Tab-separated table of C-alpha atoms and ligand atoms in Angstrom:
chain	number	residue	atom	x	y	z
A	1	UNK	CA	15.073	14.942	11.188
A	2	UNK	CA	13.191	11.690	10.449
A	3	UNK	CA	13.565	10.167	14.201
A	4	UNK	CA	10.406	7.792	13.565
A	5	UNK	CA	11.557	5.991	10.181
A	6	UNK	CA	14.139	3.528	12.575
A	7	UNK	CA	11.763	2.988	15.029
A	8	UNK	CA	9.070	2.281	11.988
A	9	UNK	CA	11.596	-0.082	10.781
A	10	UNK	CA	12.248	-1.568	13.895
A	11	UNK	CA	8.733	-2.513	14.895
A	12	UNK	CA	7.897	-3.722	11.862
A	13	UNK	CA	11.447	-6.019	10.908
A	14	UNK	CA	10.534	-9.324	13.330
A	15	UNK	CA	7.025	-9.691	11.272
A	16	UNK	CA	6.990	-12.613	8.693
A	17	UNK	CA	10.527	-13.120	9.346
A	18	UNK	CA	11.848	-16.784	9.276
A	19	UNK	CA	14.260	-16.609	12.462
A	20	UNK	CA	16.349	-13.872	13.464
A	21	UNK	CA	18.011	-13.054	10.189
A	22	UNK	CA	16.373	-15.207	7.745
A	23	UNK	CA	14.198	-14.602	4.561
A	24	UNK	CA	10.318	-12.913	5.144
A	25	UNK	CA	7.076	-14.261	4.008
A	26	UNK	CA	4.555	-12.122	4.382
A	27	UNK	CA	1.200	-13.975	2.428
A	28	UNK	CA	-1.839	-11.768	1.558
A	29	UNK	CA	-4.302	-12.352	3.818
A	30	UNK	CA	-1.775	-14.759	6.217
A	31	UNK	CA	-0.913	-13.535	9.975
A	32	UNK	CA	2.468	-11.325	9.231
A	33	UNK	CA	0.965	-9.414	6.352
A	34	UNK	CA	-2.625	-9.134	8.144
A	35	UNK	CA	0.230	-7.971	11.341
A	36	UNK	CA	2.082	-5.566	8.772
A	37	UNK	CA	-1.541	-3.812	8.084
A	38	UNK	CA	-2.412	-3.610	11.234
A	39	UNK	CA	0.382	-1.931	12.142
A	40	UNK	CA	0.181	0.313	9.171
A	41	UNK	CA	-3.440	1.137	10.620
A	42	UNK	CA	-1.978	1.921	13.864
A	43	UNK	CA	0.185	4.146	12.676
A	44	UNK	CA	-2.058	5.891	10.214
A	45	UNK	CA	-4.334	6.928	13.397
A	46	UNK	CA	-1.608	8.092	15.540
A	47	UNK	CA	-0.928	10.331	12.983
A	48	UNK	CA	-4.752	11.592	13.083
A	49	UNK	CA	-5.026	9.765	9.036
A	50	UNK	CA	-8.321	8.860	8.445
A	51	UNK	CA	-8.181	5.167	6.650
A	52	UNK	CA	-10.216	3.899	4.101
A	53	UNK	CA	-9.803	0.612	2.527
A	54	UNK	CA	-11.847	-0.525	-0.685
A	55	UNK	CA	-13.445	-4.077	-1.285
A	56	UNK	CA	-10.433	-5.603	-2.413
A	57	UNK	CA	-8.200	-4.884	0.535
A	58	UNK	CA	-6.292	-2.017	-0.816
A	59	UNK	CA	-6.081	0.810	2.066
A	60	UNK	CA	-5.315	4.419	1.723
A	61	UNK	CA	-4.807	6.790	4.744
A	62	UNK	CA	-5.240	10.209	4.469
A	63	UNK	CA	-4.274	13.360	5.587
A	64	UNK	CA	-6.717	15.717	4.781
A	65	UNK	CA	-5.732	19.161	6.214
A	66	UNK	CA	-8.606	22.247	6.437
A	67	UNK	CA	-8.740	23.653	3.177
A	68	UNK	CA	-6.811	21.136	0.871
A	69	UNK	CA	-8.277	19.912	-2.086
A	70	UNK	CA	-8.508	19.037	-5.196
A	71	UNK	CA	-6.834	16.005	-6.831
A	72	UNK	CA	-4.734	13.543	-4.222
A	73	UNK	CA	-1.179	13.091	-3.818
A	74	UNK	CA	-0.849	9.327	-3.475
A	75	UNK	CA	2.521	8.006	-2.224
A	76	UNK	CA	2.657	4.597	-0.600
A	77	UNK	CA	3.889	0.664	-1.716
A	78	UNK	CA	2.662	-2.670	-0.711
A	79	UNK	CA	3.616	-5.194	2.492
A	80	UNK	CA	3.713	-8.364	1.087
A	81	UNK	CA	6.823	-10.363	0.068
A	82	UNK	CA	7.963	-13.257	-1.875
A	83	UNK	CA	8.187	-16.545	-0.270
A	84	UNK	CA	12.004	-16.178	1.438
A	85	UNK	CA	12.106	-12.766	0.484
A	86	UNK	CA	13.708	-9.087	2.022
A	87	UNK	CA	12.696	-6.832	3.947
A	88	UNK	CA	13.010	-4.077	2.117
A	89	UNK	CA	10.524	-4.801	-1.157
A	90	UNK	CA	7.207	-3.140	-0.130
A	91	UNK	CA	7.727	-1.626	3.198
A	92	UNK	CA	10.553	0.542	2.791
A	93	UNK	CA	7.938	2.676	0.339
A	94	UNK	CA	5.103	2.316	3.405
A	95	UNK	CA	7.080	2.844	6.392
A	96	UNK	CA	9.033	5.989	3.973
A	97	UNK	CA	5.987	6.963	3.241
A	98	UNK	CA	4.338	7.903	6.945
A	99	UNK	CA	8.263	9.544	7.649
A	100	UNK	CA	7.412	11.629	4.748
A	101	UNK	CA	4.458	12.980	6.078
A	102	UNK	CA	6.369	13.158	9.327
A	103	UNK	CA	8.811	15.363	7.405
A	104	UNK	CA	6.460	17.496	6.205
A	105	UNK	CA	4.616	17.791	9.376
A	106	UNK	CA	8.156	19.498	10.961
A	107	UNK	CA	8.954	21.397	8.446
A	108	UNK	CA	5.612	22.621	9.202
A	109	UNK	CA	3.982	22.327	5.596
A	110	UNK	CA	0.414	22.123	5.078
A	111	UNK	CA	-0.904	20.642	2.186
A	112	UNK	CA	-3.067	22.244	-0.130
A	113	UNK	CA	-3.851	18.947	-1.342
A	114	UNK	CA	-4.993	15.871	-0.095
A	115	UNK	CA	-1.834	13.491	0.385
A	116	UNK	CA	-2.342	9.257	1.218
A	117	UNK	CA	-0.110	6.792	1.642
A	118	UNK	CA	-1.436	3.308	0.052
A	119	UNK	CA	-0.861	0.073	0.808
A	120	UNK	CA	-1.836	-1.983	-1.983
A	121	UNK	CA	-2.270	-6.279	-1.589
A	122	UNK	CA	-0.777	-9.046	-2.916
A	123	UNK	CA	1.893	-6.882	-4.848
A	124	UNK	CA	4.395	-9.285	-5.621
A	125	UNK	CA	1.427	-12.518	-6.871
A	126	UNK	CA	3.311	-14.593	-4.244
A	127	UNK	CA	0.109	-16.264	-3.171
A	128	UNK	CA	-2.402	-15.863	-6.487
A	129	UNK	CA	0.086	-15.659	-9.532
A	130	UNK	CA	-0.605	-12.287	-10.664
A	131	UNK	CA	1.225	-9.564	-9.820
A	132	UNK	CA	-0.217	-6.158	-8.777
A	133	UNK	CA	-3.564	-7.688	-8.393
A	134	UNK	CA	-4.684	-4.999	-5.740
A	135	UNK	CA	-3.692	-2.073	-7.970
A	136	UNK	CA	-4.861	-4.526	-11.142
A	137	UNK	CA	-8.142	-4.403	-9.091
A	138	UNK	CA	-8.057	-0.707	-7.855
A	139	UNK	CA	-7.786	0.301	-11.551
A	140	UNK	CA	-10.094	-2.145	-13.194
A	141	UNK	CA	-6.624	-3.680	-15.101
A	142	UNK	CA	-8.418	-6.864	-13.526
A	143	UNK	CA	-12.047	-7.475	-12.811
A	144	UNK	CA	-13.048	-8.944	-9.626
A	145	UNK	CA	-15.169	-11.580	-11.471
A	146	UNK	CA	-11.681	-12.893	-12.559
A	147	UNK	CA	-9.543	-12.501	-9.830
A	148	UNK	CA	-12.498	-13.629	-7.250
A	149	UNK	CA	-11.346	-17.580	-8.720
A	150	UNK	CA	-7.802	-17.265	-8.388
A	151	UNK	CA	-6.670	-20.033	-6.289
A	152	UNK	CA	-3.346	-20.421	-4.540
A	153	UNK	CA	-0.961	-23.790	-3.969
A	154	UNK	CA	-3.680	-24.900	-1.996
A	155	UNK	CA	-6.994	-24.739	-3.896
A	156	UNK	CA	-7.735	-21.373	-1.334
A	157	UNK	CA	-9.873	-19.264	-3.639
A	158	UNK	CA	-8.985	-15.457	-2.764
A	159	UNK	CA	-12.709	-14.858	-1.800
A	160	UNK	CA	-12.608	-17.105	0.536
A	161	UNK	CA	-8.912	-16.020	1.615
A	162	UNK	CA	-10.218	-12.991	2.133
A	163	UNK	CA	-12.943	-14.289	4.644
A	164	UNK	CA	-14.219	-10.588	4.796
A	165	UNK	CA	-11.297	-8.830	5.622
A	166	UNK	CA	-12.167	-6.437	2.970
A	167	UNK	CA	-15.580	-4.859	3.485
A	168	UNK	CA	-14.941	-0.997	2.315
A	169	UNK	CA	-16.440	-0.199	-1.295
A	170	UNK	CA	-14.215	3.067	-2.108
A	171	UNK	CA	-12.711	4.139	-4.621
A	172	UNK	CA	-9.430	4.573	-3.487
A	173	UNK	CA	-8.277	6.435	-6.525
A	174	UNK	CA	-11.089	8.315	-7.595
A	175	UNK	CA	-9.619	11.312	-6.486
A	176	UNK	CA	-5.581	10.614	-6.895
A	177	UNK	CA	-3.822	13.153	-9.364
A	178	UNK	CA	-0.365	11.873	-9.206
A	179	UNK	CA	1.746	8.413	-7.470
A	180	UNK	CA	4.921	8.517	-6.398
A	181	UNK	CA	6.191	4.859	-5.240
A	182	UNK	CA	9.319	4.755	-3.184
A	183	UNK	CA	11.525	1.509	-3.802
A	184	UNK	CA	14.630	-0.166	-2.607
A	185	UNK	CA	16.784	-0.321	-6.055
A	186	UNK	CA	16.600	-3.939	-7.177
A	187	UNK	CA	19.700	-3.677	-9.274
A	188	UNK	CA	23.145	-1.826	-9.124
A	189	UNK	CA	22.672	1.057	-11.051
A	190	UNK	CA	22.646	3.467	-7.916
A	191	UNK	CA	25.510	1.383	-6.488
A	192	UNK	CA	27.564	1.939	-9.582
A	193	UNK	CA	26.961	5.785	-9.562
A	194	UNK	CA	27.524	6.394	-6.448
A	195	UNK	CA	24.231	8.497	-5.371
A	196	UNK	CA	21.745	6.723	-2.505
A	197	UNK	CA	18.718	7.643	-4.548
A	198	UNK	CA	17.043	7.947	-7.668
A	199	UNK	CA	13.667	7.744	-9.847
A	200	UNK	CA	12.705	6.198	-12.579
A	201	UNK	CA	12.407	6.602	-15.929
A	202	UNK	CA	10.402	3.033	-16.920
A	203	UNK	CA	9.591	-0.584	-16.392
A	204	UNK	CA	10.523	-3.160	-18.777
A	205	UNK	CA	7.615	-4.991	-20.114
A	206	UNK	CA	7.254	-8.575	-18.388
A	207	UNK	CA	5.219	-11.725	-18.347
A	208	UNK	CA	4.378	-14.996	-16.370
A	209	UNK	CA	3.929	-17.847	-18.645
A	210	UNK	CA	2.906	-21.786	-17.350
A	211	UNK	CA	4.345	-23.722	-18.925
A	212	UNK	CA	2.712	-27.572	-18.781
A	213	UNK	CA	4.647	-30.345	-19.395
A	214	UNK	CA	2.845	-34.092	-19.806
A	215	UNK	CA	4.566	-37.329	-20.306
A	216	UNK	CA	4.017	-40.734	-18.667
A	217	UNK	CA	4.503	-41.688	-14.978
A	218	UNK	CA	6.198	-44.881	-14.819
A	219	UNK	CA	8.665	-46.974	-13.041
A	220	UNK	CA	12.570	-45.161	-12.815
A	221	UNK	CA	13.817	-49.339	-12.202
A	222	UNK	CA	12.228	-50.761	-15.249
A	223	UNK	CA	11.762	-48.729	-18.187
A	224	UNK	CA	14.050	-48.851	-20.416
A	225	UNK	CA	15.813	-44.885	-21.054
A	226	UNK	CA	14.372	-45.482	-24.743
A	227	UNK	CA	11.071	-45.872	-23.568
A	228	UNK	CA	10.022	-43.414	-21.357
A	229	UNK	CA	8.110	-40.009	-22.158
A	230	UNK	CA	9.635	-37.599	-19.233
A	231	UNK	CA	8.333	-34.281	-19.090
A	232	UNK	CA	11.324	-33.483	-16.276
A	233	UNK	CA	13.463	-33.979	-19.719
A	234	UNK	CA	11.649	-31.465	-21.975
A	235	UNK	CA	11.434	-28.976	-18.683
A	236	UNK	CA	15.005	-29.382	-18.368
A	237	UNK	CA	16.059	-28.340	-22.141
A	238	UNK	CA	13.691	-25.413	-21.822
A	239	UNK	CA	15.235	-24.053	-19.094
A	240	UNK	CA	18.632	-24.404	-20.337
A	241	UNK	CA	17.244	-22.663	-23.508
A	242	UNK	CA	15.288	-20.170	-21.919
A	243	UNK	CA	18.890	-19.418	-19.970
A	244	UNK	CA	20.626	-18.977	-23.010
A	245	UNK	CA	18.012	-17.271	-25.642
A	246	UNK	CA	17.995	-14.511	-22.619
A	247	UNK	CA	21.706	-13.865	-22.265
A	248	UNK	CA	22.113	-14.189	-26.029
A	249	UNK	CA	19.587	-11.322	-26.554
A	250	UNK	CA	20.134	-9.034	-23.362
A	251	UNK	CA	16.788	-9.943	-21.573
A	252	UNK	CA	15.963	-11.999	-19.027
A	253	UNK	CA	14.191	-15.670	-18.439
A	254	UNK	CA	13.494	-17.296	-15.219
A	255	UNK	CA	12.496	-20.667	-14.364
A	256	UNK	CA	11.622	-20.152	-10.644
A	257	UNK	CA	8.549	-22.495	-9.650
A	258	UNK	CA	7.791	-25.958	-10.258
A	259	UNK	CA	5.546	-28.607	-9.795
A	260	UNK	CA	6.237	-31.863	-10.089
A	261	UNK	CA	3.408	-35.189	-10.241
A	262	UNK	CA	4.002	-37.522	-8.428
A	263	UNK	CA	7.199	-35.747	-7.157
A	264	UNK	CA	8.353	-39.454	-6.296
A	265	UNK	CA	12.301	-40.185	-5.858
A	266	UNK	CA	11.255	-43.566	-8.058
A	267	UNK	CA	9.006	-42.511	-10.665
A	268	UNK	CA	9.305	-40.540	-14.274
A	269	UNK	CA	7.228	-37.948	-13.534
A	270	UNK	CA	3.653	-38.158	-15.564
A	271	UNK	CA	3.703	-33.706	-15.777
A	272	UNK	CA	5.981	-30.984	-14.564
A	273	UNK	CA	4.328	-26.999	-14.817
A	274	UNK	CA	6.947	-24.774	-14.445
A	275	UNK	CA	6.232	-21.129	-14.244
A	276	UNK	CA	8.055	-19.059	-16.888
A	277	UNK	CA	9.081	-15.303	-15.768
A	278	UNK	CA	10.350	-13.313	-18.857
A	279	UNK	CA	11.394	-9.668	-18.936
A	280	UNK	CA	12.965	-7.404	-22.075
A	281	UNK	CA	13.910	-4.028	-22.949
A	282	UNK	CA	10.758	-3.881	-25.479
A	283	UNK	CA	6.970	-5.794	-26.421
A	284	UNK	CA	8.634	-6.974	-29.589
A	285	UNK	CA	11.447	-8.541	-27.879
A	286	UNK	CA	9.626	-10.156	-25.046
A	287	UNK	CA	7.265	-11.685	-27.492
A	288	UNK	CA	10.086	-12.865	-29.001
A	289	UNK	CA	11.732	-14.411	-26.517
A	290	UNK	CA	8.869	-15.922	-25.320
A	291	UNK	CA	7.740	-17.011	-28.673
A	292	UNK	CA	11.721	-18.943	-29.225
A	293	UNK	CA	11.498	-20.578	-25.387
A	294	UNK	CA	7.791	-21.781	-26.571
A	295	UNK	CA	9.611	-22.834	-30.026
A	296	UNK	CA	12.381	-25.103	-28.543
A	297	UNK	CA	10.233	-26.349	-25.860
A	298	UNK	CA	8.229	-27.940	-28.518
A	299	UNK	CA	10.458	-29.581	-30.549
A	300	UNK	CA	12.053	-30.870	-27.955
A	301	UNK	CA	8.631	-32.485	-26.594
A	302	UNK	CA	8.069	-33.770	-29.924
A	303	UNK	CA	11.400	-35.312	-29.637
A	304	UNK	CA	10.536	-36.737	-26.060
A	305	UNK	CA	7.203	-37.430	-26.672
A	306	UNK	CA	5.658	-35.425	-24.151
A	307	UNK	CA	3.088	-32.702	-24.715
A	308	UNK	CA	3.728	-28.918	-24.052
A	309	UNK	CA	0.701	-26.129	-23.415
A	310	UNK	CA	1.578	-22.892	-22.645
A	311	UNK	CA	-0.654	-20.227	-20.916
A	312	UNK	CA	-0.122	-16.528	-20.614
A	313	UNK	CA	-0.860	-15.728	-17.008
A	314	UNK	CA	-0.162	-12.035	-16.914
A	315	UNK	CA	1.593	-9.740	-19.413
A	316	UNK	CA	2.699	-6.357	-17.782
A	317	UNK	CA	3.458	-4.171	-21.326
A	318	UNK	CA	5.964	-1.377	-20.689
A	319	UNK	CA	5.508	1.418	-18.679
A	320	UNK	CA	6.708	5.416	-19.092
A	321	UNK	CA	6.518	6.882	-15.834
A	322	UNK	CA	4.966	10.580	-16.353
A	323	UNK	CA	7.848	12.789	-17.018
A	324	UNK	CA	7.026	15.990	-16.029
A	325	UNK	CA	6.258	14.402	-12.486
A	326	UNK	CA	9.213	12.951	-12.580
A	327	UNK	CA	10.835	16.293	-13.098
A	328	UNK	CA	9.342	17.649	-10.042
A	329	UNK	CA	9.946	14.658	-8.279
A	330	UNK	CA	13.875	14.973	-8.553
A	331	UNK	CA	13.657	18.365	-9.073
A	332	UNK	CA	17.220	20.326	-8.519
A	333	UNK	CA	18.486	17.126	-6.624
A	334	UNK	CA	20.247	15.991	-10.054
A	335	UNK	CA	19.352	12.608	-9.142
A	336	UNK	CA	19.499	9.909	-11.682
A	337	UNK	CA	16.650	8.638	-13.904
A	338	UNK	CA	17.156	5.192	-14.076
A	339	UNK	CA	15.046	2.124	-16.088
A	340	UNK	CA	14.434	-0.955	-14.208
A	341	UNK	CA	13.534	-4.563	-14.946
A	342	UNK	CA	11.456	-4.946	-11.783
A	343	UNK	CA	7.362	-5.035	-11.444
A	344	UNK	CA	5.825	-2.156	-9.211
A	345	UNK	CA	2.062	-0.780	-8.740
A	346	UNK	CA	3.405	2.335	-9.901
A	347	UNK	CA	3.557	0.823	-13.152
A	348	UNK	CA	-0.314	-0.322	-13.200
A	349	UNK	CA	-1.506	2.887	-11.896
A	350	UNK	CA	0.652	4.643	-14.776
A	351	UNK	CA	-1.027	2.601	-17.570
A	352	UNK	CA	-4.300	3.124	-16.191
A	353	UNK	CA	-3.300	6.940	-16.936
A	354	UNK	CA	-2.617	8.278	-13.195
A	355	UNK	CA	0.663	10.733	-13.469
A	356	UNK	CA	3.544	8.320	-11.923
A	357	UNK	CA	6.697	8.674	-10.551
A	358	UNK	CA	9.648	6.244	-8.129
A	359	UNK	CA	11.914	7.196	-6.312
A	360	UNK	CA	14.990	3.700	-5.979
A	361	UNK	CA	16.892	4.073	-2.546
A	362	UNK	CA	20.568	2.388	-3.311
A	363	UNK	CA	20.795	-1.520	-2.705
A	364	UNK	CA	24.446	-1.810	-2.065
A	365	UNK	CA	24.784	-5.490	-3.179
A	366	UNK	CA	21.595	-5.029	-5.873
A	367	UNK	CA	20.067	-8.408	-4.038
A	368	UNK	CA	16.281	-8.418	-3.919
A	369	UNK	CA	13.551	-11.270	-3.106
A	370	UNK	CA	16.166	-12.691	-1.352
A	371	UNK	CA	16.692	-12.351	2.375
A	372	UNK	CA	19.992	-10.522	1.679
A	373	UNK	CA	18.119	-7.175	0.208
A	374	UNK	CA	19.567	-4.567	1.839
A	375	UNK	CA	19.376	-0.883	2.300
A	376	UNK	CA	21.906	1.328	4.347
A	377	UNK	CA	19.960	3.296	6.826
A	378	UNK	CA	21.927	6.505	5.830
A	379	UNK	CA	20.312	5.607	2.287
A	380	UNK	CA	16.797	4.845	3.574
A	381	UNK	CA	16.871	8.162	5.477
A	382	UNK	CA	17.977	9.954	2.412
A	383	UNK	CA	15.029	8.207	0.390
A	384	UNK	CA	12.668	9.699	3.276
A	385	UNK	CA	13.962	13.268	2.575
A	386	UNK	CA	14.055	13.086	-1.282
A	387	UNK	CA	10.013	11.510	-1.152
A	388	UNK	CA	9.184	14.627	1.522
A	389	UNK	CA	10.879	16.724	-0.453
A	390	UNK	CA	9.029	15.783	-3.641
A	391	UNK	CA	5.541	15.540	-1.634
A	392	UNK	CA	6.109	19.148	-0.792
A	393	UNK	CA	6.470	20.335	-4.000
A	394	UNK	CA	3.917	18.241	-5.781
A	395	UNK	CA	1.481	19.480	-2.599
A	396	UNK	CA	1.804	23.062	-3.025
B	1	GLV	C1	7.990	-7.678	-8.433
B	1	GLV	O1	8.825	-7.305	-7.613
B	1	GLV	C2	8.440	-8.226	-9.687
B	1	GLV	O2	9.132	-7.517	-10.435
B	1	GLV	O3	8.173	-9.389	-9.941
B	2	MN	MN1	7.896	-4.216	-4.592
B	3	MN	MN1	9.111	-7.569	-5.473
């Protein structure tokens, strides 16, 4: 019996929300995601947790039973969205996460190991541009002295975001032997075999490229076609090539932000940056695709006479989860073992060499950071048991 996971779900499903059934946006550091913690805090206590938060933001709550230790069992996900995004990416690993325990706690199991469930910040880089920057900061994958100058749309450093909402100094990890992430499936892989959950095997390496594109501003009445230098031209061919280079090779390439100067109905734009997102099934072949996209991009602003620069913002190389956890995680379930194209702190923590495992809870559609992510509750609950399941084992 998990009775609390719906009314977890529940409390937390009107936060960040746009409307009654329209996309989330819960911003790091804005008043739904600040909400979503709270909440998350709340619920931590009334479950006796003790929580501890490092300087970053990240929190951890744990339950510490008489007598457990040695090295953690860290479960957990992060409860921040895209801009317009699901409900599902994020908090179905947070709210699973305290049913777990809940689980656990009626099947009356004590741990002989410390077990936490983490929230980490600013998962999905909706706000700062780079992904996983609490677990990039929990691990050291990022140093504060870079990430304390990240600025969002608005010029907001994330210091000053912050504006002292994170004041702890521990190190949340220290003591973590193993991660297991739950996740709603962002694909169709569980869909097409039938089964509500599964783990994973990897993550596909992936990258965020800017791409900067600089022509001329100038009148859209008067100059002639022949005469103008507009960047919106060269941006245009590079998505269309991006588009195709991808399908052609199996991988994926996403134009998905943009920012246009002056953004005026009657001007050629003087510079369009457009933010490249690039996934493939290896190193070699995202650095090849990225490499070709870069390749046409330029000739083509050769052609138009605008100028291209190109800046690697974050490169996420592919991850292995650990697979003897992963063994124990699905353990005589015969669950699936599944790859998947989408960016998770699991994956950080498992490159800075913590043991790492996911469980994927069946998305019937496959729709993610998109208001229409779904999960069946039947599927969610069966997520809950197959994460309590595996916490029991790996807490033993
Ligand atoms: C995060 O969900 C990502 O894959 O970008
Ligand atoms: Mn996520
Ligand atoms: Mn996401």
């Amino acid at each position: 019996m998990t009775p609390d996971f719906e009314r977890m779900w529940r409390d937390l499903a009107p936060v960040g929300r746009s409307g009654a059934d329209g996309g989330y946006f819960r911003q790091p550091f804005g008043a739904a995601e600040r909400e979503c913690l709270a909440w998350f805090v709340e619920q931590a206590q009334a479950r006796g947790l003790v929580v501890e938060r490092d300087r970053f933001g990240n929190h951890v709550a744990w339950w510490r039973p008489d007598g457990a230790d040695g090295p953690a069992v860290l479960t957990g996900s992060h409860l921040d969205s895209v801009l317009d995004g699901g409900a599902y990416d994020g908090p179905l690993g947070v709210v699973s996460a305290l049913a777990g325990l809940d689980v656990l706690r009626d099947r009356g199991v004590t741990p002989a190991r410390p077990v936490g469930v983490g929230v980490f910040l600013e998962e999905e880089g909706s706000r700062f541009g780079l992904a996983c920057l609490g677990s990039r900061l929990a691990t050291g994958a990022t140093s504060w002295a870079t990430a304390r100058e990240l600025e969002d749309r608005d010029g907001v450093r994330l210091e000053d975001a912050m504006d002292g909402a994170a004041v702890g100094e521990t190190d949340l990890l220290a003591a973590v032997g193993c991660f297991v992430e739950l996740h709603v499936e962002q694909g169709r892989d569980l869909v097409d075999r039938g089964v509500p959950v599964g783990a994973a095997s990897g993550i596909w390496p992936h990258g965020r490229y800017r791409f900067d594109f600089t022509g001329q501003a100038n009148h859209a009445g008067t100059t002639r076609m022949e005469d103008r230098r507009d960047p919106m031209l060269t941006y245009a061919m590079t998505a269309l090539a991006a588009n195709k280079q991808a399908r052609l090779s199996g991988q994926r390439a996403t134009f998905g932000r943009l920012e246009v100067r002056p953004n005026g109905t009657n001007a050629v734009p003087s510079s369009v940056t457009a933010w490249l997102d690039a996934r493939a099934d290896s190193s070699e072949h995202l650095a090849s695709l990225v490499r070709g996209i870069e390749r046409q991009a330029g000739d083509r602003a050769d052609r138009d006479g605008t100028r291209l620069d190109v800046t690697s913002e974050s490169v996420s190389h592919a991850v292995r989860f650990d697979e003897d956890l992963t063994r124990r995680v699905v353990g005589t379930s015969g669950m699936p073992v599944i790859p998947t194209g989408a960016g998770h702190d699991a994956g950080v923590l498992a490159t800075a060499g913590i043991p790492t495992a996911m469980l994927f809870v069946r998305n019937p559609t496959g729709v993610s950071h998109s208001p229409a992510e779904h999960a069946d509750t039947a599927d969610c609950l069966a997520g809950v048991q197959a994460l309590a399941d595996s916490l029991q084992r790996l807490v033993a």
